[in-house]
Each structure stands twice: as C-alpha cells, then as structure tokens.
mmCIF file of N, CA, C and O in Angstrom:
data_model
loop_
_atom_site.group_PDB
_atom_site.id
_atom_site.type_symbol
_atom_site.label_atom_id
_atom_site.label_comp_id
_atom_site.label_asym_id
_atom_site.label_seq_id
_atom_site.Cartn_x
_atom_site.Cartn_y
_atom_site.Cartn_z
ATOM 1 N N UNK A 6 -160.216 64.167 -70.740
ATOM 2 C CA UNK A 6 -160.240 64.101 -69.298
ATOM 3 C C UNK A 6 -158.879 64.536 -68.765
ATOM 4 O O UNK A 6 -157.887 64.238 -69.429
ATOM 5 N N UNK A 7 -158.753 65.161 -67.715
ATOM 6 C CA UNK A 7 -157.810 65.832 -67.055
ATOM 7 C C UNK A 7 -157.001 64.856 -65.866
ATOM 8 O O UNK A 7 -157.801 64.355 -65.075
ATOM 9 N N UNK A 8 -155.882 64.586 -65.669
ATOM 10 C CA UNK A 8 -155.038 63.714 -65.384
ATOM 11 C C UNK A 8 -154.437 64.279 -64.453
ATOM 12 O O UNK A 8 -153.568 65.044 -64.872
ATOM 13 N N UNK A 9 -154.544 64.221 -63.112
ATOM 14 C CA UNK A 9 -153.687 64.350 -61.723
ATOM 15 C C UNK A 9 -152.329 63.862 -62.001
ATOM 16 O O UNK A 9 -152.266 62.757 -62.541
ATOM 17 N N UNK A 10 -150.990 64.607 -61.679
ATOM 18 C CA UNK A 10 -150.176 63.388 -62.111
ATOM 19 C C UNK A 10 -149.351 64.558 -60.866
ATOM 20 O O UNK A 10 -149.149 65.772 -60.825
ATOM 21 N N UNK A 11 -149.057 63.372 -59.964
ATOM 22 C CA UNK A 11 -147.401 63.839 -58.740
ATOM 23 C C UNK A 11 -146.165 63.228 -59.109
ATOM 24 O O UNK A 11 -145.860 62.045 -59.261
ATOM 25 N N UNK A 12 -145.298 64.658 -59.256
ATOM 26 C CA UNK A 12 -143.547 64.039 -59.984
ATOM 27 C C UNK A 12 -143.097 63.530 -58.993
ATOM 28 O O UNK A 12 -143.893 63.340 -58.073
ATOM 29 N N UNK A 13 -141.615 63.106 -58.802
ATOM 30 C CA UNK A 13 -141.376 62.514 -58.135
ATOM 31 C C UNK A 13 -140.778 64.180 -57.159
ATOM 32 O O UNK A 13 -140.605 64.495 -55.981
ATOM 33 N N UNK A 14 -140.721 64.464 -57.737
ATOM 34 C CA UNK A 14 -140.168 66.022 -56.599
ATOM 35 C C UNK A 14 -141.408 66.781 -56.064
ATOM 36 O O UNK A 14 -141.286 67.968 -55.761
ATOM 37 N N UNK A 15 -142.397 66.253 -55.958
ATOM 38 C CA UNK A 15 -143.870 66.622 -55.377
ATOM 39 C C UNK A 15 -144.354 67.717 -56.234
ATOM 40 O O UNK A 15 -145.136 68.526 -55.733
ATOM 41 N N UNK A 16 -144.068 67.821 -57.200
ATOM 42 C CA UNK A 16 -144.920 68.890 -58.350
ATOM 43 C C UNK A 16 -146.505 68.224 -58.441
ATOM 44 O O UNK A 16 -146.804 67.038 -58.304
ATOM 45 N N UNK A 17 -147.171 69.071 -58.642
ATOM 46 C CA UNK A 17 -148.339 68.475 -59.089
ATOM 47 C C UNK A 17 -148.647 69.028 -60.701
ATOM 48 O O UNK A 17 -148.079 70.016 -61.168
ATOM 49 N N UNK A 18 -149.619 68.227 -61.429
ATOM 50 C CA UNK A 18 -149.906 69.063 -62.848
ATOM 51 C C UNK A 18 -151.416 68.030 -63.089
ATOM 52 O O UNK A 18 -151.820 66.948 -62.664
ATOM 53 N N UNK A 19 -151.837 68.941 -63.885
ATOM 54 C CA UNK A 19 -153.237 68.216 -64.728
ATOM 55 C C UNK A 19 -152.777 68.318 -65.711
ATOM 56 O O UNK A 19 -152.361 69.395 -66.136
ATOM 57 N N UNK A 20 -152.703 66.846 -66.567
ATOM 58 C CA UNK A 20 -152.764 67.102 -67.675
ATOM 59 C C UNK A 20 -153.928 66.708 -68.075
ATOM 60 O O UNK A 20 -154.745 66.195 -67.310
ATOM 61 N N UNK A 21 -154.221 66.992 -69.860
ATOM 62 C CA UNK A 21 -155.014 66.008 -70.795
ATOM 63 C C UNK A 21 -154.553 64.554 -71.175
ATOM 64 O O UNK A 21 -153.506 64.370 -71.795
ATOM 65 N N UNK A 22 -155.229 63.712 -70.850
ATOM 66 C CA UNK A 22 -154.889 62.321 -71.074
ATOM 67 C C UNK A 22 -154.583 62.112 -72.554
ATOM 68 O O UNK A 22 -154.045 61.048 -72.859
ATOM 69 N N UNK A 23 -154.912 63.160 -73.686
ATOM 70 C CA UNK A 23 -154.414 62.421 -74.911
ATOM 71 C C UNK A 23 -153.499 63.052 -75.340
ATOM 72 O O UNK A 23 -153.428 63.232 -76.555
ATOM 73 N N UNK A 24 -152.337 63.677 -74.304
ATOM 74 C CA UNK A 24 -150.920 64.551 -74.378
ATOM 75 C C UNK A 24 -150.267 63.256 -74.177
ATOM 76 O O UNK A 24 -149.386 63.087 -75.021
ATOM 77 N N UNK A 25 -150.382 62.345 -73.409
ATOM 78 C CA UNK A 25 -149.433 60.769 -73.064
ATOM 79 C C UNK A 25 -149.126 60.440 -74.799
ATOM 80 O O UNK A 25 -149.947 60.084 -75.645
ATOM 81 N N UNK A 26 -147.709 60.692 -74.952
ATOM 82 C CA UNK A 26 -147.773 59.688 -76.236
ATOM 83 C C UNK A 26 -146.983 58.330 -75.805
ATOM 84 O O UNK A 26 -147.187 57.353 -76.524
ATOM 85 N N UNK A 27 -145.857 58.135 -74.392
ATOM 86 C CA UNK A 27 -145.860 56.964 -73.956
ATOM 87 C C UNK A 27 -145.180 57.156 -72.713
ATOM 88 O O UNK A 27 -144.805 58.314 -72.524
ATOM 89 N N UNK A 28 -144.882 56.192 -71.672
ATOM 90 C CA UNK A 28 -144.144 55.958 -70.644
ATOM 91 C C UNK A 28 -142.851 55.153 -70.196
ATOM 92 O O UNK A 28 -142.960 53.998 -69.787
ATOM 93 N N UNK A 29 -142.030 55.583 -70.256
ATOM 94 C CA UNK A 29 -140.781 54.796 -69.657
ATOM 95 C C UNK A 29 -139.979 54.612 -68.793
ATOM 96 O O UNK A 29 -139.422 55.599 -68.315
ATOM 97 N N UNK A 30 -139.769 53.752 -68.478
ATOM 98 C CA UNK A 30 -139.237 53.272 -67.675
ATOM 99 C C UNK A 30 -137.715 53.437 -67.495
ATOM 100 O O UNK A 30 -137.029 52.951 -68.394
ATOM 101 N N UNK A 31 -136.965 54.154 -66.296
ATOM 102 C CA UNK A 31 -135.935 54.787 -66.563
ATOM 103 C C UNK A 31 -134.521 53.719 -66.025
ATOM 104 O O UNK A 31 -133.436 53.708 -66.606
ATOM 105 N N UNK A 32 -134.686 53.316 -65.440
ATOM 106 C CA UNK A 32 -133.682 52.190 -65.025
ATOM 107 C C UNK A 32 -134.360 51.068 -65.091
ATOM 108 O O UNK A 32 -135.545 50.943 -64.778
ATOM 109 N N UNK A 33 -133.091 49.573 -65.805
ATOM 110 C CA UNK A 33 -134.401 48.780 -66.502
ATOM 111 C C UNK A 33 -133.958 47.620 -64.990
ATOM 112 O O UNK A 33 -134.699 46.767 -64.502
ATOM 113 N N UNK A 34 -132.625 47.960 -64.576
ATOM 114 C CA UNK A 34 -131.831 47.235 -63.662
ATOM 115 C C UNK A 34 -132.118 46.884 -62.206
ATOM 116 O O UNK A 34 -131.569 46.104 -61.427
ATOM 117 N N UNK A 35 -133.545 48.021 -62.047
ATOM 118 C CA UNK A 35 -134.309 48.080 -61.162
ATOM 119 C C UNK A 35 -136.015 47.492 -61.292
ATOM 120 O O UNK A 35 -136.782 47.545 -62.253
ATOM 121 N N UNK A 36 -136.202 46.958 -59.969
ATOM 122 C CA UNK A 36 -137.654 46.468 -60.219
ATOM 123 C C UNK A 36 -138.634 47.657 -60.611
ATOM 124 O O UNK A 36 -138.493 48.858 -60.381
ATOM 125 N N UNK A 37 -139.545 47.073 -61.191
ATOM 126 C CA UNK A 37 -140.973 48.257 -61.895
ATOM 127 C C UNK A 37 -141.049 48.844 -60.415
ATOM 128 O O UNK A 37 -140.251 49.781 -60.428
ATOM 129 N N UNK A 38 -141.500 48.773 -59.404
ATOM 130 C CA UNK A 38 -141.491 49.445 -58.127
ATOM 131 C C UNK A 38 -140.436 50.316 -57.570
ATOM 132 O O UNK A 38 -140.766 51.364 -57.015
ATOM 133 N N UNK A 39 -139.439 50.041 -57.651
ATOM 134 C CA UNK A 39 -137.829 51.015 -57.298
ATOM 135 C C UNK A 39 -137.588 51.792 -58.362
ATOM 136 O O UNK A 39 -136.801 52.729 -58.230
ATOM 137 N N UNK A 40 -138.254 51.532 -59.674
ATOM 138 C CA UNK A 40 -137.605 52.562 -61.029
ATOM 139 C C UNK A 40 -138.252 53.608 -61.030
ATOM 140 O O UNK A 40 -139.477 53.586 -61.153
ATOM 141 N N UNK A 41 -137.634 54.613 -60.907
ATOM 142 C CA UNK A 41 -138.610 55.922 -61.800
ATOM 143 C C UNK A 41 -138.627 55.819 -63.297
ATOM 144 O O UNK A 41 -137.719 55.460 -64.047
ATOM 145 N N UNK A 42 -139.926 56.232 -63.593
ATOM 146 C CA UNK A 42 -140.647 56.424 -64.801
ATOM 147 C C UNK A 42 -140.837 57.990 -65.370
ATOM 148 O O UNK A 42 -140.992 59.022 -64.716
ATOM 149 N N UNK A 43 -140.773 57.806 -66.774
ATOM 150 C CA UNK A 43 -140.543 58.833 -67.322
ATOM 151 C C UNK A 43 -142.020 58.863 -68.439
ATOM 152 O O UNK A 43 -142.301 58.169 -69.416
ATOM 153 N N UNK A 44 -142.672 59.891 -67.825
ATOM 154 C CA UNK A 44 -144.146 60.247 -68.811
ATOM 155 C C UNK A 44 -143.563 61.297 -69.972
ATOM 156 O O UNK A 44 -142.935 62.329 -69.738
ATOM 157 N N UNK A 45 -143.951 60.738 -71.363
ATOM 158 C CA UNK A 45 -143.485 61.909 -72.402
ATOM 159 C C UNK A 45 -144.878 62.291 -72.922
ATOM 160 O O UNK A 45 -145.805 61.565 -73.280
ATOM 161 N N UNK A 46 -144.754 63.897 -72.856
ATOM 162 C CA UNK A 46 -146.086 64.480 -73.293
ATOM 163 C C UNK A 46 -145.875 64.958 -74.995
ATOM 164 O O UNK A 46 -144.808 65.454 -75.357
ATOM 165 N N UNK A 47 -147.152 64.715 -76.065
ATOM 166 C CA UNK A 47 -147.014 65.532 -76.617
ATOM 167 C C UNK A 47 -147.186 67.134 -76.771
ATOM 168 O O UNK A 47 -147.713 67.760 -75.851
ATOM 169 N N UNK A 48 -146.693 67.859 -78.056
ATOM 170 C CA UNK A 48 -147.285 69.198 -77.976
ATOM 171 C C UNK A 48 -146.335 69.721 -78.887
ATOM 172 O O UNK A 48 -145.877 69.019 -79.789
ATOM 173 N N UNK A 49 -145.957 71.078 -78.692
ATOM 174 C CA UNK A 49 -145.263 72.106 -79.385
ATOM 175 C C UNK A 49 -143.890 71.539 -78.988
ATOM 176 O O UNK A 49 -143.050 71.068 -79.755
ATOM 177 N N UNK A 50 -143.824 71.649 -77.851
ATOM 178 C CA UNK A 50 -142.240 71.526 -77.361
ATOM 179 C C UNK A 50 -142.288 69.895 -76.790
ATOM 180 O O UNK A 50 -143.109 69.750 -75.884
ATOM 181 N N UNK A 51 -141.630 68.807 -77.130
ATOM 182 C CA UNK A 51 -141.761 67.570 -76.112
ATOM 183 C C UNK A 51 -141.263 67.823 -74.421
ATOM 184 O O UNK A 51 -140.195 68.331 -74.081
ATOM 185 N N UNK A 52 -142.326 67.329 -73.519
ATOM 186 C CA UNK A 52 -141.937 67.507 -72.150
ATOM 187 C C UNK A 52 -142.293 66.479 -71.585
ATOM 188 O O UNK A 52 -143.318 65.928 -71.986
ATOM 189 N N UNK A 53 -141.597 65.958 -70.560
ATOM 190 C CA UNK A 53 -141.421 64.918 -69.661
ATOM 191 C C UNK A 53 -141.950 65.133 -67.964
ATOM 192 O O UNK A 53 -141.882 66.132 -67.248
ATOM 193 N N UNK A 54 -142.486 63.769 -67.690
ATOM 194 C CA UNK A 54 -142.500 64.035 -66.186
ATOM 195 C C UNK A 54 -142.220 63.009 -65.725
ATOM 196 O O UNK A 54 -142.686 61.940 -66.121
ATOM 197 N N UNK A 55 -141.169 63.176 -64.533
ATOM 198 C CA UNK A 55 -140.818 61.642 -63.549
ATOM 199 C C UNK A 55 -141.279 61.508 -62.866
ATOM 200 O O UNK A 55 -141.254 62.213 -61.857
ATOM 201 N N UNK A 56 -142.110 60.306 -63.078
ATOM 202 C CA UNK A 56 -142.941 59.520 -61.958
ATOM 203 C C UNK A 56 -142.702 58.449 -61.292
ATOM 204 O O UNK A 56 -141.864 57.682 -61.768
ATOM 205 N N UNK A 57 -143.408 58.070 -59.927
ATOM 206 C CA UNK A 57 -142.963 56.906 -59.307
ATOM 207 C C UNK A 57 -143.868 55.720 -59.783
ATOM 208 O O UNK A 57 -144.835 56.060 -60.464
ATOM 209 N N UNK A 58 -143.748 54.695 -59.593
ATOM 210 C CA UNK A 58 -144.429 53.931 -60.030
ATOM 211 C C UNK A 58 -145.553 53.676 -59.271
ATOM 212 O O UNK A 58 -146.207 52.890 -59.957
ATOM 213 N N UNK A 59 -146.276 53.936 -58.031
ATOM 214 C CA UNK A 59 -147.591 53.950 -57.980
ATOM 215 C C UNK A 59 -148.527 54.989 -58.802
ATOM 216 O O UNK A 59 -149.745 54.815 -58.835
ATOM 217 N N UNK A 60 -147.884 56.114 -59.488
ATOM 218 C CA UNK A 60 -148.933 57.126 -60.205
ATOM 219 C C UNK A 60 -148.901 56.681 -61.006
ATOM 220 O O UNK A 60 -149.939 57.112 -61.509
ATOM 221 N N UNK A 61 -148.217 55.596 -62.192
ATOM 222 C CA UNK A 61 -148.492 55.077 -63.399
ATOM 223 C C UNK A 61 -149.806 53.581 -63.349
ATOM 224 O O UNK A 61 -150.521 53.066 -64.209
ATOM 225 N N UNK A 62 -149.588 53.339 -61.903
ATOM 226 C CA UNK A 62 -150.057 52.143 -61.754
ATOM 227 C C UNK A 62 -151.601 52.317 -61.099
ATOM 228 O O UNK A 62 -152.379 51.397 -60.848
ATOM 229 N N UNK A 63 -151.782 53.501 -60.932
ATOM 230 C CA UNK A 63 -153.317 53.869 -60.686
ATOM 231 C C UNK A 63 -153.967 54.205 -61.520
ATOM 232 O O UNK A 63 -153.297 54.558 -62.491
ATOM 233 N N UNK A 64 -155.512 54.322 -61.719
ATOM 234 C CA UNK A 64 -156.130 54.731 -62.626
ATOM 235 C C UNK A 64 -155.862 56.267 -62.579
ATOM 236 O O UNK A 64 -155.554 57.064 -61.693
ATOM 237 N N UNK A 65 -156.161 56.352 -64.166
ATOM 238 C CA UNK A 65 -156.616 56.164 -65.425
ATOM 239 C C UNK A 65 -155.422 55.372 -65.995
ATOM 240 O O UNK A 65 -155.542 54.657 -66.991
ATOM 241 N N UNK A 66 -154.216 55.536 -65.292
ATOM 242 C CA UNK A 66 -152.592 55.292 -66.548
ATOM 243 C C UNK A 66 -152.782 53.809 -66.846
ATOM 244 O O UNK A 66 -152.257 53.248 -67.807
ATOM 245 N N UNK A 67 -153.630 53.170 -65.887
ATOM 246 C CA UNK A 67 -153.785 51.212 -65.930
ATOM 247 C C UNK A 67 -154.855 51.057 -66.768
ATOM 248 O O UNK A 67 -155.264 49.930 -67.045
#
C-alpha cells in the first residue's frame, strides 16, 4: 500500500509502506508534538524524511 507522507518543508511523496524500516524522533528534549521526526526508508541508497508529528500519528503510521 502506498503511503501519503508531507515533510516538514511541504514536499509531498508516496511511498510503499514496507520501505519504513523505523521512525525517530529527532529532539528527545522536546515534547512528541514540538519534535520533528525522522522517517528512515529502506532501499539501495538509505533515505530519510522529516516529519511533523501529526503525519506519524495518523493512519496507517498508528
């Protein structure tokens, strides 16, 4: 299934949901709501996307 995902710089992308190999959390000093999050994709090359925390917290990522 194909995955809507908005960076935090208004990019948009579809990914495949079984490219997520995990999500992190980029400042820990900040609440889950104020932190940007960091999606790591697998593949050939590892690539990242920064997200805010309502796109991790909507479906499918919940």
């Amino acid at each position: 299934m194909l995955l809507r995902v908005e960076t935090m710089t208004n990019e948009v992308f579809y990914i495949n949901e079984n490219q997520i190999t995990y999500i992190e959390k980029l400042d820990v000093t900040k609440s889950d709501e104020k932190s940007a999050w960091q999606v790591h994709l697998a593949g050939e090359s590892q690539a990242t996307l920064s997200v805010n925390y309502n796109q991790i917290t909507r479906r499918p990522f919940k």
